[in-house]
């Protein structure tokens, strides 16, 4: 029986990864905004709701970046 060891918890680049995720999410929001120009009412509402969730995620990631920079 082999014993698998978990990888060490390396958070050295966590803040950089989070910053990249924020930028990707912002890009997705901007692309969705452009798509909204061609969307009907139902699709437009879905895009608005998804972008709201994206904004919530961005806020959470930015808070996590702050926490990571304090450590």
Short mmCIF file of N, CA and C in Angstrom, two decimals:
data_model
loop_
_atom_site.label_atom_id
_atom_site.label_comp_id
_atom_site.label_asym_id
_atom_site.label_seq_id
_atom_site.Cartn_x
_atom_site.Cartn_y
_atom_site.Cartn_z
N UNK A 1 0.85 -1.19 0.00
CA UNK A 1 0.00 0.00 0.00
C UNK A 1 0.89 1.24 0.00
N UNK A 2 0.65 2.12 -0.95
CA UNK A 2 1.44 3.35 -1.01
C UNK A 2 0.70 4.46 -0.27
N UNK A 3 1.49 5.29 0.33
CA UNK A 3 0.93 6.43 1.06
C UNK A 3 1.18 7.69 0.25
N UNK A 4 0.13 8.32 -0.16
CA UNK A 4 0.25 9.57 -0.89
C UNK A 4 0.34 10.72 0.08
N UNK A 5 1.33 11.57 -0.16
CA UNK A 5 1.47 12.75 0.68
C UNK A 5 0.83 13.92 -0.05
N UNK A 6 0.07 14.74 0.65
CA UNK A 6 -0.50 15.92 0.00
C UNK A 6 0.60 16.91 -0.35
N UNK A 7 0.38 17.67 -1.39
CA UNK A 7 1.33 18.71 -1.76
C UNK A 7 1.36 19.77 -0.67
N UNK A 8 2.54 20.33 -0.43
CA UNK A 8 2.60 21.40 0.57
C UNK A 8 1.75 22.60 0.15
N UNK A 9 1.26 23.31 1.12
CA UNK A 9 0.41 24.47 0.87
C UNK A 9 1.29 25.67 0.54
N UNK A 10 1.53 25.90 -0.75
CA UNK A 10 2.38 27.00 -1.19
C UNK A 10 1.49 28.14 -1.67
N UNK A 11 1.45 29.20 -0.91
CA UNK A 11 0.61 30.34 -1.24
C UNK A 11 1.41 31.53 -1.74
N UNK A 12 2.64 31.29 -2.12
CA UNK A 12 3.53 32.38 -2.50
C UNK A 12 2.98 33.18 -3.67
N UNK A 13 2.33 32.53 -4.61
CA UNK A 13 1.83 33.24 -5.79
C UNK A 13 0.31 33.38 -5.80
N UNK A 14 -0.30 33.18 -4.66
CA UNK A 14 -1.76 33.25 -4.57
C UNK A 14 -2.30 34.61 -5.02
N UNK A 15 -1.70 35.68 -4.54
CA UNK A 15 -2.19 37.02 -4.86
C UNK A 15 -2.09 37.27 -6.36
N UNK A 16 -1.01 36.81 -6.99
CA UNK A 16 -0.85 37.00 -8.44
C UNK A 16 -1.92 36.22 -9.20
N UNK A 17 -2.19 35.00 -8.77
CA UNK A 17 -3.23 34.20 -9.42
C UNK A 17 -4.60 34.85 -9.25
N UNK A 18 -4.86 35.39 -8.09
CA UNK A 18 -6.14 36.06 -7.84
C UNK A 18 -6.27 37.31 -8.71
N UNK A 19 -5.19 38.06 -8.85
CA UNK A 19 -5.22 39.27 -9.70
C UNK A 19 -5.53 38.89 -11.14
N UNK A 20 -4.94 37.79 -11.60
CA UNK A 20 -5.20 37.33 -12.97
C UNK A 20 -6.67 36.90 -13.11
N UNK A 21 -7.19 36.24 -12.09
CA UNK A 21 -8.59 35.82 -12.13
C UNK A 21 -9.52 37.04 -12.17
N UNK A 22 -9.18 38.08 -11.43
CA UNK A 22 -9.99 39.32 -11.45
C UNK A 22 -9.98 39.91 -12.85
N UNK A 23 -8.80 39.99 -13.47
CA UNK A 23 -8.71 40.55 -14.82
C UNK A 23 -9.50 39.72 -15.83
N UNK A 24 -9.43 38.39 -15.71
CA UNK A 24 -10.20 37.52 -16.62
C UNK A 24 -11.70 37.72 -16.43
N UNK A 25 -12.12 37.86 -15.20
CA UNK A 25 -13.54 38.05 -14.91
C UNK A 25 -14.03 39.39 -15.44
N UNK A 26 -13.21 40.41 -15.29
CA UNK A 26 -13.57 41.73 -15.84
C UNK A 26 -13.71 41.63 -17.36
N UNK A 27 -12.79 40.92 -18.00
CA UNK A 27 -12.87 40.72 -19.45
C UNK A 27 -14.16 40.01 -19.84
N UNK A 28 -14.54 39.01 -19.06
CA UNK A 28 -15.80 38.30 -19.34
C UNK A 28 -17.00 39.21 -19.18
N UNK A 29 -16.95 40.08 -18.18
CA UNK A 29 -18.05 41.03 -17.98
C UNK A 29 -18.16 41.99 -19.16
N UNK A 30 -17.02 42.48 -19.62
CA UNK A 30 -17.03 43.41 -20.75
C UNK A 30 -17.55 42.74 -22.01
N UNK A 31 -17.15 41.49 -22.25
CA UNK A 31 -17.64 40.75 -23.41
C UNK A 31 -19.14 40.53 -23.31
N UNK A 32 -19.62 40.25 -22.12
CA UNK A 32 -21.05 40.05 -21.92
C UNK A 32 -21.82 41.35 -22.16
N UNK A 33 -21.25 42.46 -21.74
CA UNK A 33 -21.89 43.76 -21.97
C UNK A 33 -22.03 44.03 -23.47
N UNK A 34 -21.00 43.68 -24.23
CA UNK A 34 -21.06 43.87 -25.68
C UNK A 34 -22.13 42.97 -26.30
N UNK A 35 -22.24 41.75 -25.80
CA UNK A 35 -23.25 40.81 -26.29
C UNK A 35 -24.66 41.30 -25.98
N UNK A 36 -24.81 42.00 -24.88
CA UNK A 36 -26.12 42.48 -24.45
C UNK A 36 -26.77 43.39 -25.49
N UNK A 37 -25.95 44.05 -26.29
CA UNK A 37 -26.49 44.95 -27.32
C UNK A 37 -27.33 44.19 -28.34
N UNK A 38 -27.07 42.89 -28.49
CA UNK A 38 -27.79 42.09 -29.47
C UNK A 38 -28.78 41.11 -28.83
N UNK A 39 -28.93 41.18 -27.51
CA UNK A 39 -29.76 40.21 -26.78
C UNK A 39 -31.19 40.71 -26.65
N UNK A 40 -32.11 39.75 -26.54
CA UNK A 40 -33.51 40.12 -26.27
C UNK A 40 -33.70 40.26 -24.76
N UNK A 41 -34.90 40.56 -24.34
CA UNK A 41 -35.18 40.85 -22.94
C UNK A 41 -34.78 39.74 -21.99
N UNK A 42 -35.12 38.49 -22.33
CA UNK A 42 -34.82 37.36 -21.45
C UNK A 42 -33.31 37.14 -21.35
N UNK A 43 -32.64 37.14 -22.50
CA UNK A 43 -31.19 36.95 -22.50
C UNK A 43 -30.47 38.12 -21.83
N UNK A 44 -30.98 39.31 -22.06
CA UNK A 44 -30.39 40.50 -21.46
C UNK A 44 -30.44 40.41 -19.93
N UNK A 45 -31.58 39.97 -19.41
CA UNK A 45 -31.75 39.82 -17.97
C UNK A 45 -30.77 38.78 -17.42
N UNK A 46 -30.60 37.67 -18.15
CA UNK A 46 -29.68 36.62 -17.72
C UNK A 46 -28.25 37.14 -17.68
N UNK A 47 -27.87 37.92 -18.67
CA UNK A 47 -26.52 38.49 -18.71
C UNK A 47 -26.32 39.46 -17.55
N UNK A 48 -27.32 40.28 -17.29
CA UNK A 48 -27.22 41.23 -16.16
C UNK A 48 -27.05 40.48 -14.84
N UNK A 49 -27.81 39.41 -14.66
CA UNK A 49 -27.71 38.63 -13.42
C UNK A 49 -26.34 37.97 -13.30
N UNK A 50 -25.84 37.43 -14.42
CA UNK A 50 -24.53 36.78 -14.39
C UNK A 50 -23.44 37.80 -14.09
N UNK A 51 -23.54 38.98 -14.68
CA UNK A 51 -22.54 40.01 -14.40
C UNK A 51 -22.60 40.47 -12.95
N UNK A 52 -23.77 40.46 -12.36
CA UNK A 52 -23.90 40.79 -10.92
C UNK A 52 -23.14 39.76 -10.09
N UNK A 53 -23.30 38.48 -10.45
CA UNK A 53 -22.58 37.43 -9.73
C UNK A 53 -21.07 37.56 -9.96
N UNK A 54 -20.70 37.93 -11.17
CA UNK A 54 -19.28 38.14 -11.46
C UNK A 54 -18.72 39.28 -10.61
N UNK A 55 -19.49 40.35 -10.47
CA UNK A 55 -19.03 41.48 -9.65
C UNK A 55 -18.87 41.05 -8.19
N UNK A 56 -19.80 40.24 -7.70
CA UNK A 56 -19.68 39.73 -6.34
C UNK A 56 -18.40 38.90 -6.19
N UNK A 57 -18.09 38.09 -7.20
CA UNK A 57 -16.87 37.28 -7.18
C UNK A 57 -15.63 38.17 -7.19
N UNK A 58 -15.66 39.20 -8.00
CA UNK A 58 -14.52 40.13 -8.06
C UNK A 58 -14.30 40.77 -6.70
N UNK A 59 -15.38 41.21 -6.06
CA UNK A 59 -15.25 41.82 -4.73
C UNK A 59 -14.63 40.83 -3.74
N UNK A 60 -15.07 39.57 -3.78
CA UNK A 60 -14.54 38.55 -2.88
C UNK A 60 -13.06 38.28 -3.18
N UNK A 61 -12.71 38.21 -4.45
CA UNK A 61 -11.31 37.97 -4.81
C UNK A 61 -10.43 39.13 -4.38
N UNK A 62 -10.92 40.35 -4.52
CA UNK A 62 -10.12 41.52 -4.10
C UNK A 62 -9.92 41.50 -2.59
N UNK A 63 -10.92 41.09 -1.84
CA UNK A 63 -10.76 40.97 -0.39
C UNK A 63 -9.74 39.90 -0.05
N UNK A 64 -9.75 38.80 -0.80
CA UNK A 64 -8.78 37.74 -0.56
C UNK A 64 -7.37 38.21 -0.91
N UNK A 65 -7.25 39.02 -1.96
CA UNK A 65 -5.94 39.58 -2.32
C UNK A 65 -5.41 40.43 -1.17
N UNK A 66 -6.28 41.23 -0.57
CA UNK A 66 -5.87 42.05 0.58
C UNK A 66 -5.39 41.16 1.73
N UNK A 67 -6.14 40.08 1.99
CA UNK A 67 -5.75 39.16 3.06
C UNK A 67 -4.40 38.51 2.76
N UNK A 68 -4.19 38.12 1.52
CA UNK A 68 -2.93 37.48 1.13
C UNK A 68 -1.75 38.45 1.27
N UNK A 69 -1.97 39.71 0.97
CA UNK A 69 -0.87 40.68 1.05
C UNK A 69 -0.50 41.00 2.48
N UNK A 70 -1.39 40.77 3.41
CA UNK A 70 -1.09 41.01 4.84
C UNK A 70 -0.27 39.89 5.45
N UNK A 71 -0.26 38.74 4.81
CA UNK A 71 0.44 37.57 5.41
C UNK A 71 1.90 37.57 5.09
#
